[in-house]
Structure formats: structure tokens, C-alpha cells
């Protein structure tokens, strides 16, 4: 009697290639952040051709207050007279007037907010113009140079 065994080689190769493809699509890096003449680095990565920057680190370096509810995957950032609510896995951003506690508007980003290593990452090109509008500052994002510059 001859016993045949199923060919598992293609399946094994397929399983080995998946982590390589995932890591190639998420290139980890940093971008430089300049605020008030002080330059530092900001955790960032590119996924699906979108530059994600750490909102947690941006807020800290820009002296913005933040509140995090880790159990619900939510982050709130105080930008000038507004509270901005972000939720991991959700592309919607809620802007609330801080004084009246009334929702001013809801914006949909082209991609969701991501939570990686306890840091909230925002699609930089889409979110930072909103941040600039609320903060009454100019924010220039240069993906090619890997820099974000905040100026008055």
C-alpha cells in the first residue's frame, strides 16, 4: 500500500510570506516636528501610501492637553478653545466647542485613526489642516522631506 501525503509546501510558503508583505506595507519611521523653533522627532509610519503621525507625541510636543480612555480606544485633544475627539479604528473626528460643550462639526478623514503601541496615529495630511484651523497656526506637512513645521 502506498500512502499519499498532501502537498503542504505551497501553504507553508504562503504563510511565511504574509508577515513579510504586512511589514513591507507599514514602514516605520519618524518625521521631524518643528514647533516654536524647536525641532524634535515624531513617531510616524506609512501605510497604504498614507503618512500616519503620532497625535499623542504631537500633542505633547505642542503643549496640548490630552485625555485618553484606553478601555474605549478614545483620545481627546484640547486645541485652543476646542476639544477634538478621536477614536481608534474610526475615520470620524468630532470637534466640540470647549466653553459651550456643543459639537461644532464632525469631519471624516480619508482613513481611520490607528492605535499602535498605546499611541494614537492620525493621517497627517488630512488631520493637521483641521488642527491648524482650530489652533490658528500654519502647519506644513512635507511627506517627501519627512517634516512637519508649525508656524504662526
MMTF fields as JSON, N, C-alpha, C and O atoms, coordinates in Angstrom:
{
  "mmtfVersion": "1.0.0",
  "mmtfProducer": "UNKNOWN",
  "numBonds": 607,
  "numAtoms": 608,
  "numGroups": 152,
  "numChains": 1,
  "numModels": 1,
  "chainsPerModel": [1],
  "groupsPerChain": [152],
  "chainIdList": ["A"],
  "bondAtomList": [4, 2, 8, 6, 12, 10, 16, 14, 20, 18, 24, 22, 28, 26, 32, 30, 36, 34, 40, 38, 44, 42, 48, 46, 52, 50, 56, 54, 60, 58, 64, 62, 68, 66, 72, 70, 76, 74, 80, 78, 84, 82, 88, 86, 92, 90, 96, 94, 100, 98, 104, 102, 108, 106, 112, 110, 116, 114, 120, 118, 124, 122, 128, 126, 132, 130, 136, 134, 140, 138, 144, 142, 148, 146, 152, 150, 156, 154, 160, 158, 164, 162, 168, 166, 172, 170, 176, 174, 180, 178, 184, 182, 188, 186, 192, 190, 196, 194, 200, 198, 204, 202, 208, 206, 212, 210, 216, 214, 220, 218, 224, 222, 228, 226, 232, 230, 236, 234, 240, 238, 244, 242, 248, 246, 252, 250, 256, 254, 260, 258, 264, 262, 268, 266, 272, 270, 276, 274, 280, 278, 284, 282, 288, 286, 292, 290, 296, 294, 300, 298, 304, 302, 308, 306, 312, 310, 316, 314, 320, 318, 324, 322, 328, 326, 332, 330, 336, 334, 340, 338, 344, 342, 348, 346, 352, 350, 356, 354, 360, 358, 364, 362, 368, 366, 372, 370, 376, 374, 380, 378, 384, 382, 388, 386, 392, 390, 396, 394, 400, 398, 404, 402, 408, 406, 412, 410, 416, 414, 420, 418, 424, 422, 428, 426, 432, 430, 436, 434, 440, 438, 444, 442, 448, 446, 452, 450, 456, 454, 460, 458, 464, 462, 468, 466, 472, 470, 476, 474, 480, 478, 484, 482, 488, 486, 492, 490, 496, 494, 500, 498, 504, 502, 508, 506, 512, 510, 516, 514, 520, 518, 524, 522, 528, 526, 532, 530, 536, 534, 540, 538, 544, 542, 548, 546, 552, 550, 556, 554, 560, 558, 564, 562, 568, 566, 572, 570, 576, 574, 580, 578, 584, 582, 588, 586, 592, 590, 596, 594, 600, 598, 604, 602],
  "bondOrderList": [1, 1, 1, 1, 1, 1, 1, 1, 1, 1, 1, 1, 1, 1, 1, 1, 1, 1, 1, 1, 1, 1, 1, 1, 1, 1, 1, 1, 1, 1, 1, 1, 1, 1, 1, 1, 1, 1, 1, 1, 1, 1, 1, 1, 1, 1, 1, 1, 1, 1, 1, 1, 1, 1, 1, 1, 1, 1, 1, 1, 1, 1, 1, 1, 1, 1, 1, 1, 1, 1, 1, 1, 1, 1, 1, 1, 1, 1, 1, 1, 1, 1, 1, 1, 1, 1, 1, 1, 1, 1, 1, 1, 1, 1, 1, 1, 1, 1, 1, 1, 1, 1, 1, 1, 1, 1, 1, 1, 1, 1, 1, 1, 1, 1, 1, 1, 1, 1, 1, 1, 1, 1, 1, 1, 1, 1, 1, 1, 1, 1, 1, 1, 1, 1, 1, 1, 1, 1, 1, 1, 1, 1, 1, 1, 1, 1, 1, 1, 1, 1, 1],
  "groupList": [{"groupName": "UNK", "atomNameList": ["N", "CA", "C", "O"], "elementList": ["N", "C", "C", "O"], "formalChargeList": [0, 0, 0, 0], "bondAtomList": [1, 0, 2, 1, 3, 2], "bondOrderList": [1, 1, 2], "singleLetterCode": "X", "chemCompType": "L-PEPTIDE LINKING"}],
  "groupTypeList": [0, 0, 0, 0, 0, 0, 0, 0, 0, 0, 0, 0, 0, 0, 0, 0, 0, 0, 0, 0, 0, 0, 0, 0, 0, 0, 0, 0, 0, 0, 0, 0, 0, 0, 0, 0, 0, 0, 0, 0, 0, 0, 0, 0, 0, 0, 0, 0, 0, 0, 0, 0, 0, 0, 0, 0, 0, 0, 0, 0, 0, 0, 0, 0, 0, 0, 0, 0, 0, 0, 0, 0, 0, 0, 0, 0, 0, 0, 0, 0, 0, 0, 0, 0, 0, 0, 0, 0, 0, 0, 0, 0, 0, 0, 0, 0, 0, 0, 0, 0, 0, 0, 0, 0, 0, 0, 0, 0, 0, 0, 0, 0, 0, 0, 0, 0, 0, 0, 0, 0, 0, 0, 0, 0, 0, 0, 0, 0, 0, 0, 0, 0, 0, 0, 0, 0, 0, 0, 0, 0, 0, 0, 0, 0, 0, 0, 0, 0, 0, 0, 0, 0],
  "groupIdList": [1, 2, 3, 4, 5, 6, 7, 8, 9, 10, 11, 12, 13, 14, 15, 16, 17, 18, 19, 20, 21, 22, 23, 24, 25, 26, 27, 28, 29, 30, 31, 32, 33, 34, 35, 36, 37, 38, 39, 40, 41, 42, 43, 44, 45, 46, 47, 48, 49, 50, 51, 52, 53, 54, 55, 56, 57, 58, 59, 60, 61, 62, 63, 64, 65, 66, 67, 68, 69, 70, 71, 72, 73, 74, 75, 76, 77, 78, 79, 80, 81, 82, 83, 84, 85, 86, 87, 88, 89, 90, 91, 92, 93, 94, 95, 96, 97, 98, 99, 100, 101, 102, 103, 104, 105, 106, 107, 108, 109, 110, 111, 112, 113, 114, 115, 116, 117, 118, 119, 120, 121, 122, 123, 124, 125, 126, 127, 128, 129, 130, 131, 132, 133, 134, 135, 136, 137, 138, 139, 140, 141, 142, 143, 144, 145, 146, 147, 148, 149, 150, 151, 152],
  "secStructList": [7, 7, 7, 7, 7, 7, 7, 7, 2, 2, 2, 2, 2, 2, 2, 2, 2, 2, 2, 2, 2, 2, 2, 2, 2, 3, 3, 3, 3, 3, 3, 3, 3, 3, 3, 6, 6, 3, 3, 3, 3, 3, 3, 3, 3, 3, 3, 6, 6, 3, 3, 3, 3, 3, 2, 2, 2, 2, 2, 2, 2, 6, 6, 7, 7, 3, 3, 3, 3, 6, 6, 6, 6, 3, 3, 3, 3, 3, 3, 6, 6, 3, 3, 3, 3, 3, 3, 5, 6, 7, 7, 3, 3, 3, 3, 3, 3, 6, 6, 6, 7, 7, 3, 3, 3, 3, 3, 3, 7, 1, 1, 7, 5, 3, 3, 3, 6, 6, 3, 3, 3, 3, 3, 2, 2, 2, 2, 2, 2, 2, 2, 2, 2, 2, 2, 6, 1, 3, 3, 3, 3, 3, 6, 6, 6, 6, 3, 3, 3, 3, 3, 7],
  "xCoordList": [0.817, 0.0, 0.867, 1.856, 0.465, 1.176, 0.288, -0.877, 0.858, 0.107, 0.547, 1.742, -0.404, -0.061, -0.266, -1.217, 0.635, 0.507, 0.183, 0.697, -0.654, -0.992, 0.227, 1.103, 0.261, 1.378, 1.138, 0.223, 1.969, 1.822, 2.825, 2.748, 3.749, 4.789, 4.235, 4.652, 3.306, 2.776, 2.076, 2.177, 1.375, 0.69, 1.698, 1.493, 2.771, 3.805, 4.458, 4.66, 4.785, 5.383, 4.422, 4.843, 3.141, 2.13, 2.095, 2.057, 2.11, 2.064, 3.315, 3.243, 4.438, 5.67, 5.73, 6.39, 5.048, 5.096, 4.15, 4.388, 3.096, 2.128, 2.784, 2.592, 3.553, 4.171, 5.14, 5.263, 5.824, 6.747, 5.971, 6.391, 4.848, 4.032, 3.445, 3.396, 2.999, 2.425, 3.483, 3.223, 4.675, 5.714, 6.189, 6.576, 6.166, 6.578, 5.553, 5.917, 4.28, 3.257, 3.188, 2.528, 3.856, 3.874, 5.32, 5.942, 5.844, 7.215, 7.277, 6.714, 7.959, 8.1, 9.172, 10.219, 8.91, 9.903, 9.566, 8.712, 10.24, 9.913, 9.869, 10.399, 9.236, 9.272, 9.774, 9.635, 10.353, 10.786, 9.606, 8.82, 9.499, 8.435, 9.088, 9.877, 8.754, 9.281, 8.119, 7.196, 8.184, 7.176, 7.92, 8.797, 7.569, 8.181, 9.702, 10.395, 10.223, 11.661, 12.388, 13.591, 11.691, 12.305, 11.972, 10.8, 12.99, 12.788, 13.025, 14.011, 12.103, 12.209, 11.696, 11.282, 11.725, 11.214, 9.86, 9.55, 9.07, 7.707, 7.562, 7.877, 7.098, 6.885, 5.891, 4.874, 6.189, 5.328, 5.551, 6.551, 4.617, 4.788, 3.891, 2.956, 4.193, 3.391, 2.662, 3.268, 1.365, 0.54, -0.426, -1.105, -0.494, -1.347, -1.129, -2.082, 0.135, 0.526, 0.0, -0.109, -0.324, -0.785, 0.224, 0.574, 0.685, 1.589, 0.774, -0.075, 1.042, 0.417, 1.441, 2.573, 1.053, 1.919, 1.273, 0.048, 2.086, 1.584, 0.948, 1.63, -0.366, -1.064, -0.701, -0.656, -0.443, -0.051, 1.223, 1.293, 2.23, 3.513, 3.386, 3.987, 2.603, 2.401, 1.794, 2.271, 0.741, 0.059, 1.011, 1.019, 1.797, 2.737, 3.767, 4.051, 4.33, 5.367, 4.797, 5.524, 3.497, 2.85, 2.176, 1.46, 2.398, 1.839, 0.318, -0.288, -0.3, -1.762, -2.153, -1.499, -3.223, -3.719, -4.404, -5.077, -4.226, -4.89, -5.527, -5.087, -6.566, -7.243, -7.434, -7.883, -7.096, -7.193, -8.066, -7.914, -8.981, -9.775, -9.346, -9.932, -8.314, -7.716, -8.704, -8.632, -9.614, -10.565, -11.538, -12.083, -11.762, -12.69, -11.959, -12.595, -10.625, -9.851, -10.1, -10.136, -10.274, -10.604, -9.531, -8.915, -9.338, -8.418, -9.096, -9.768, -8.914, -9.437, -8.257, -7.441, -8.174, -7.088, -7.706, -8.65, -7.175, -7.646, -6.776, -5.574, -7.415, -6.724, -7.392, -8.528, -6.673, -7.193, -8.507, -8.518, -9.613, -10.899, -11.773, -12.998, -11.148, -11.904, -11.382, -10.214, -12.28, -11.911, -12.119, -13.178, -11.121, -11.198, -11.161, -10.223, -12.207, -12.311, -11.954, -12.492, -11.031, -10.572, -10.883, -10.814, -11.221, -11.477, -10.687, -10.758, -9.937, -9.15, -10.073, -11.135, -9.657, -10.44, -11.583, -12.408, -11.645, -12.758, -12.217, -11.319, -12.739, -12.239, -12.91, -12.547, -13.876, -14.593, -13.946, -13.545, -13.853, -13.282, -14.376, -14.996, -14.61, -15.649, -14.993, -14.121, -15.417, -14.888, -15.959, -17.078, -15.603, -16.54, -16.018, -14.836, -16.899, -16.542, -16.346, -17.239, -15.172, -14.826, -15.718, -16.107, -16.044, -16.825, -18.287, -18.842, -18.915, -20.343, -20.623, -21.76, -19.588, -19.721, -20.693, -21.415, -20.702, -21.582, -20.723, -19.667, -21.197, -20.484, -20.538, -21.619, -19.374, -19.311, -19.416, -20.161, -18.674, -18.78, -18.094, -17.324, -18.406, -17.807, -17.118, -17.715, -15.866, -15.12, -14.782, -14.476, -14.846, -14.437, -13.075, -12.901, -12.117, -10.79, -10.799, -11.684, -9.847, -9.813, -9.417, -9.563, -8.922, -8.536, -8.772, -8.851, -8.883, -9.191, -7.992, -6.843, -8.284, -7.265, -6.785, -7.591, -5.477, -4.916, -4.321, -3.816, -4.39, -3.798, -2.701, -2.975, -1.462, -0.3, 0.586, 0.954, 0.924, 1.82, 1.374, 2.193, 0.083, -0.526, -0.444, -0.618, -0.179, -0.153, -1.205, -1.42, -1.858, -2.875, -2.203, -1.508, -2.42, -1.822, -2.924, -3.953, -2.68, -3.654, -3.075, -1.863, -3.942, -3.462, -3.049, -3.901, -1.756, -1.212, -1.742, -2.16, -1.731, -2.154, -3.613, -3.973, -4.442, -5.867, -6.202, -7.045, -5.546, -5.914, -5.235, -5.863, -3.972, -3.248, -3.802, -3.688, -4.397, -5.059, -6.222, -6.434, -6.966, -8.024, -7.414, -7.918, -6.334, -5.631, -5.167, -5.301, -4.624, -4.145, -5.302, -5.164, -6.433, -7.62, -8.088, -8.404, -8.129, -8.592, -7.567, -7.925, -6.303, -5.206, -4.796, -4.047, -5.291, -4.95, -3.447, -2.839, -2.872, -1.459, -1.339, -2.275, -0.182, 0.081, 0.848, 1.823, 0.392, 1.083, 1.371, 0.459, 2.648, 3.079, 3.575, 4.444, 3.009, 3.419, 4.133, 3.553, 5.375, 6.154, 6.538, 7.538, 5.722, 5.961, 7.302, 8.005, 7.66, 8.912, 10.121, 11.063, 10.093, 11.193, 11.055, 12.001, 9.874, 9.625, 9.609, 10.24, 8.862, 8.843, 7.45, 6.636, 7.217, 6.013, 6.497, 7.244, 6.064, 6.51, 5.274, 4.361, 5.265, 4.187, 4.73, 5.787, 3.985, 4.401, 3.17, 2.035, 3.427, 2.312, 1.741, 0.802],
  "yCoordList": [-1.18, 0.0, 1.253, 1.361, 2.163, 3.429, 4.507, 4.668, 5.219, 6.293, 7.625, 7.909, 8.427, 9.739, 10.8, 10.754, 11.745, 12.858, 14.12, 14.322, 14.961, 16.203, 17.114, 17.114, 17.856, 18.788, 20.042, 20.823, 20.202, 21.339, 22.447, 23.53, 22.18, 23.15, 24.505, 25.526, 24.563, 25.883, 26.622, 27.845, 25.897, 26.516, 27.106, 28.204, 26.386, 26.859, 28.126, 29.09, 28.132, 29.312, 30.5, 31.611, 30.271, 31.323, 31.91, 33.13, 31.05, 31.51, 32.303, 33.214, 31.97, 32.689, 34.058, 34.974, 34.19, 35.448, 36.516, 37.704, 36.134, 37.108, 38.112, 39.313, 37.687, 38.696, 39.62, 40.793, 39.107, 39.941, 41.014, 42.171, 40.65, 41.615, 42.667, 43.845, 42.261, 43.211, 44.184, 45.385, 43.693, 44.596, 45.544, 46.675, 45.101, 45.984, 47.089, 48.178, 46.832, 47.846, 48.857, 49.888, 48.578, 49.5, 49.868, 49.251, 50.836, 51.245, 52.166, 53.26, 51.718, 52.508, 53.56, 53.284, 54.758, 55.809, 56.917, 56.76, 58.013, 59.206, 60.377, 60.306, 61.438, 62.692, 63.756, 63.627, 64.796, 65.89, 66.828, 67.084, 67.327, 68.265, 69.522, 69.467, 70.656, 71.934, 72.772, 73.108, 73.105, 73.94, 75.034, 74.747, 76.288, 77.447, 77.407, 77.74, 76.998, 76.986, 75.788, 75.642, 74.923, 73.736, 72.529, 72.271, 71.784, 70.614, 69.336, 69.207, 68.395, 67.088, 66.038, 66.369, 64.796, 63.739, 63.27, 63.325, 62.81, 62.368, 60.957, 60.745, 59.986, 58.649, 58.711, 59.399, 57.995, 58.008, 56.728, 56.035, 56.43, 55.331, 55.582, 56.38, 54.887, 54.985, 53.666, 52.595, 53.756, 52.572, 52.912, 53.938, 52.068, 52.302, 53.701, 54.396, 54.098, 55.397, 56.581, 57.684, 56.376, 57.457, 57.596, 56.618, 58.824, 59.09, 59.241, 60.125, 58.372, 58.448, 59.016, 58.536, 60.029, 60.619, 60.439, 60.417, 60.312, 60.114, 61.396, 62.395, 61.351, 62.507, 62.636, 63.744, 61.52, 61.541, 62.366, 63.242, 62.08, 62.8, 64.232, 65.142, 64.445, 65.795, 66.689, 67.798, 66.202, 66.989, 67.315, 68.435, 66.344, 66.56, 67.618, 68.521, 67.508, 68.444, 69.83, 70.821, 69.909, 71.203, 71.75, 72.749, 71.11, 71.521, 71.555, 72.458, 70.57, 70.431, 69.406, 68.375, 69.7, 68.745, 67.589, 67.778, 66.398, 65.217, 64.408, 64.435, 63.697, 62.767, 61.476, 61.498, 60.355, 59.071, 58.126, 58.006, 57.456, 56.382, 55.105, 54.718, 54.466, 53.303, 52.147, 51.394, 52.002, 50.894, 51.042, 50.049, 52.282, 52.53, 52.939, 53.149, 53.054, 53.43, 54.858, 55.151, 55.747, 57.142, 58.09, 57.855, 59.162, 60.218, 61.554, 61.756, 62.458, 63.818, 64.774, 64.669, 65.703, 66.682, 68.076, 68.401, 68.885, 70.262, 71.129, 71.277, 71.699, 72.569, 73.937, 74.12, 74.882, 76.237, 76.145, 75.606, 76.658, 76.66, 75.482, 75.549, 74.405, 73.246, 71.951, 71.828, 71.008, 69.636, 68.798, 68.859, 68.024, 67.174, 65.725, 65.294, 64.982, 63.589, 62.649, 62.751, 61.727, 60.726, 59.347, 59.136, 58.415, 57.043, 56.105, 56.201, 55.205, 54.234, 53.399, 52.956, 53.19, 52.401, 53.156, 52.563, 54.468, 55.278, 56.486, 57.167, 56.767, 57.921, 59.251, 60.292, 59.228, 60.457, 61.16, 60.525, 62.483, 63.334, 64.306, 64.955, 64.406, 65.285, 66.506, 66.377, 67.696, 68.955, 69.584, 69.83, 69.843, 70.379, 71.719, 71.848, 72.716, 73.991, 73.764, 73.267, 74.132, 73.849, 74.59, 74.016, 75.837, 76.647, 76.22, 76.078, 76.016, 75.689, 74.185, 73.767, 73.377, 71.922, 71.465, 70.482, 72.194, 71.894, 71.414, 71.977, 70.376, 69.867, 70.922, 71.34, 71.349, 72.326, 71.629, 72.069, 70.552, 69.789, 68.433, 68.187, 67.58, 66.246, 66.166, 66.492, 65.735, 65.588, 64.124, 63.387, 63.726, 62.365, 62.428, 63.116, 61.715, 61.621, 60.541, 59.686, 60.556, 59.543, 58.157, 57.166, 58.093, 56.814, 56.919, 58.014, 55.773, 55.749, 56.13, 56.056, 56.538, 56.78, 55.408, 54.5, 55.257, 53.968, 54.048, 55.09, 52.934, 52.829, 51.775, 50.599, 52.203, 51.31, 51.601, 52.751, 50.583, 50.732, 51.853, 52.643, 51.913, 52.881, 54.325, 55.259, 54.508, 55.847, 55.929, 54.97, 57.077, 57.31, 57.954, 58.963, 57.362, 57.856, 58.393, 57.75, 59.583, 60.238, 60.347, 60.482, 60.289, 60.555, 62.033, 62.922, 62.281, 63.637, 64.644, 65.739, 64.291, 65.246, 65.669, 66.79, 64.802, 65.107, 65.775, 66.671, 65.343, 65.837, 67.154, 68.02, 67.32, 68.506, 69.827, 70.838, 69.884, 71.131, 71.515, 72.698, 70.53, 70.796, 71.342, 72.304, 70.727, 71.176, 72.627, 73.436, 72.948, 74.312, 75.313, 76.42, 74.909, 75.778, 76.112, 77.263, 75.124, 75.325, 76.076, 76.884, 75.806, 76.349, 77.738, 78.439, 78.134, 79.422, 79.539, 80.591, 78.425, 78.383, 77.732, 77.095, 77.896, 77.247, 75.951, 75.943, 74.863, 73.581, 73.062, 72.781, 72.942, 72.42, 70.999, 70.722, 70.092, 68.69, 68.411, 68.577, 67.994, 67.633, 66.164, 65.823, 65.293, 63.854, 63.457, 62.612, 64.065, 63.712, 64.024, 63.234, 65.154, 65.541, 64.931, 64.948, 64.394, 63.825, 64.888, 64.742, 65.973, 67.048, 67.65, 67.674, 68.132, 68.886, 70.146, 70.083, 71.305, 72.588, 73.385, 73.606, 73.811, 74.639, 76.057, 76.282, 77.017, 78.418, 79.299, 78.876, 80.538, 81.473, 82.024, 82.82],
  "zCoordList": [0.0, 0.0, 0.0, 0.725, -0.82, -0.891, -0.276, -0.642, 0.643, 1.301, 0.709, 0.626, 0.303, -0.257, 0.802, 1.583, 0.812, 1.757, 0.979, -0.122, 1.532, 0.828, 0.72, 1.585, -0.316, -0.524, 0.31, 0.049, 1.297, 2.203, 1.911, 2.491, 1.029, 0.741, 0.292, 0.839, -0.686, -1.085, 0.058, 0.156, 0.914, 2.037, 3.029, 3.546, 3.289, 4.212, 3.658, 4.396, 2.381, 1.756, 1.855, 2.176, 1.582, 1.674, 3.086, 3.25, 4.098, 5.492, 5.87, 6.695, 5.284, 5.575, 4.886, 5.376, 3.762, 3.004, 3.546, 3.326, 4.238, 4.756, 5.704, 5.511, 6.724, 7.604, 6.866, 7.218, 5.855, 5.085, 4.336, 4.308, 3.729, 2.985, 3.913, 3.557, 5.094, 6.05, 6.537, 6.613, 6.871, 7.363, 6.27, 6.561, 5.022, 3.929, 3.7, 3.256, 3.992, 3.772, 4.915, 4.783, 6.031, 7.167, 7.48, 8.345, 6.805, 7.018, 8.23, 8.219, 9.262, 10.482, 10.273, 9.687, 10.751, 10.641, 11.627, 12.5, 11.47, 12.239, 11.265, 10.156, 11.696, 10.949, 11.91, 13.127, 11.357, 12.231, 12.451, 11.54, 13.658, 14.025, 14.57, 15.514, 13.97, 14.435, 14.952, 14.211, 16.248, 16.898, 17.652, 18.468, 17.378, 18.049, 17.953, 18.914, 16.793, 16.572, 17.146, 16.93, 17.875, 18.474, 17.612, 17.335, 17.184, 16.33, 17.117, 17.843, 16.959, 17.601, 16.616, 15.505, 17.024, 16.145, 16.645, 17.835, 15.696, 15.963, 15.396, 14.224, 16.181, 15.62, 14.468, 14.551, 13.402, 12.217, 11.419, 11.601, 10.545, 9.598, 8.402, 8.459, 7.32, 6.112, 5.925, 5.963, 5.725, 5.479, 4.354, 4.41, 3.342, 2.163, 1.585, 1.235, 1.492, 0.952, 1.758, 1.223, 3.015, 3.896, 5.032, 5.692, 5.248, 6.356, 7.633, 7.742, 8.591, 9.905, 10.88, 10.941, 11.638, 12.648, 14.016, 14.135, 15.025, 16.381, 16.909, 17.141, 17.095, 17.67, 19.138, 19.672, 19.79, 21.201, 21.372, 22.235, 20.543, 20.631, 20.127, 20.697, 19.053, 18.517, 19.594, 19.83, 20.242, 21.275, 22.426, 22.937, 22.82, 23.918, 23.54, 24.327, 22.333, 21.902, 21.616, 21.674, 21.306, 21.058, 22.32, 22.252, 23.459, 24.761, 24.758, 25.336, 24.107, 24.111, 25.164, 25.32, 25.878, 26.868, 26.156, 25.143, 26.696, 26.136, 27.259, 28.408, 26.884, 27.783, 27.003, 25.857, 27.619, 26.932, 27.737, 28.953, 27.05, 27.636, 26.911, 25.9, 27.45, 26.793, 26.646, 25.675, 27.589, 27.523, 26.357, 25.875, 25.9, 24.788, 23.508, 22.475, 23.567, 22.395, 21.953, 20.758, 22.926, 22.601, 23.136, 24.176, 22.386, 22.789, 22.553, 21.541, 23.493, 23.35, 23.456, 24.371, 22.518, 22.482, 22.594, 21.874, 23.487, 23.618, 22.712, 22.933, 21.681, 20.731, 20.815, 20.376, 21.382, 21.595, 22.377, 23.484, 21.827, 22.528, 22.121, 22.224, 21.658, 21.167, 21.767, 22.135, 21.85, 22.194, 20.944, 20.32, 20.583, 19.399, 19.867, 20.539, 19.496, 19.925, 18.783, 17.681, 19.072, 18.119, 18.674, 19.885, 17.808, 18.217, 17.324, 16.099, 17.929, 17.164, 16.281, 16.719, 15.037, 14.095, 13.457, 12.762, 13.683, 13.199, 12.431, 12.926, 11.242, 10.485, 10.853, 10.305, 11.767, 12.111, 13.301, 14.276, 13.197, 14.235, 14.658, 13.816, 15.954, 16.48, 17.11, 17.969, 16.678, 17.206, 18.075, 17.625, 19.332, 20.317, 20.825, 21.141, 20.902, 21.498, 22.988, 23.674, 23.48, 24.87, 25.866, 26.884, 25.595, 26.53, 26.597, 27.687, 25.438, 25.423, 25.449, 25.667, 25.226, 25.184, 24.097, 24.268, 22.974, 21.854, 20.675, 20.388, 20.01, 18.835, 17.739, 17.325, 17.271, 16.191, 14.835, 13.959, 14.673, 13.442, 13.587, 14.516, 12.639, 12.561, 11.21, 10.184, 11.206, 9.955, 9.737, 10.675, 8.479, 8.135, 7.468, 6.463, 8.023, 7.45, 6.367, 6.373, 5.444, 4.388, 4.893, 4.177, 6.112, 6.719, 8.22, 8.777, 8.855, 10.277, 11.136, 10.699, 12.361, 13.374, 13.83, 14.034, 13.988, 14.379, 15.78, 16.2, 16.488, 17.818, 17.738, 17.497, 17.94, 17.888, 19.091, 19.329, 19.837, 20.983, 21.926, 22.395, 22.195, 23.112, 22.62, 23.402, 21.329, 20.737, 19.648, 18.906, 19.554, 18.537, 17.323, 17.447, 16.162, 14.923, 14.011, 13.801, 13.479, 12.609, 11.194, 11.03, 10.17, 8.816, 8.743, 8.742, 8.684, 8.856, 7.835, 8.211, 6.562, 5.528, 5.693, 5.333, 6.224, 6.368, 7.705, 7.757, 8.784, 10.107, 10.469, 11.077, 10.109, 10.555, 10.005, 10.699, 8.798, 8.397, 9.324, 9.591, 9.808, 10.781, 12.064, 12.644, 12.495, 13.692, 13.523, 14.441, 12.352, 12.069, 12.105, 12.625, 11.55, 11.525, 12.945, 13.243, 13.798, 15.172, 16.014, 16.871, 15.764, 16.551, 16.071, 16.751, 14.892, 14.275, 14.017, 14.213, 13.571, 13.212, 11.849, 11.365, 11.237, 9.957, 10.235, 10.986, 9.619, 9.762, 8.358, 7.58, 8.058, 6.76, 6.927, 7.754, 6.127, 6.139, 4.822, 3.749, 4.902, 3.721, 3.85, 4.482, 3.236, 3.344, 2.747, 3.301, 1.614, 0.939, 1.834, 1.902, 2.506, 3.386, 4.783, 5.571, 5.081, 6.406, 7.495, 8.542, 7.22, 8.212, 8.379, 7.456, 9.588, 9.921, 10.609, 11.586, 10.092, 10.638, 11.054, 10.258, 12.319, 12.852, 12.977, 13.566, 12.409, 12.496, 12.709, 12.491, 13.143, 13.392, 12.122, 12.162]
}
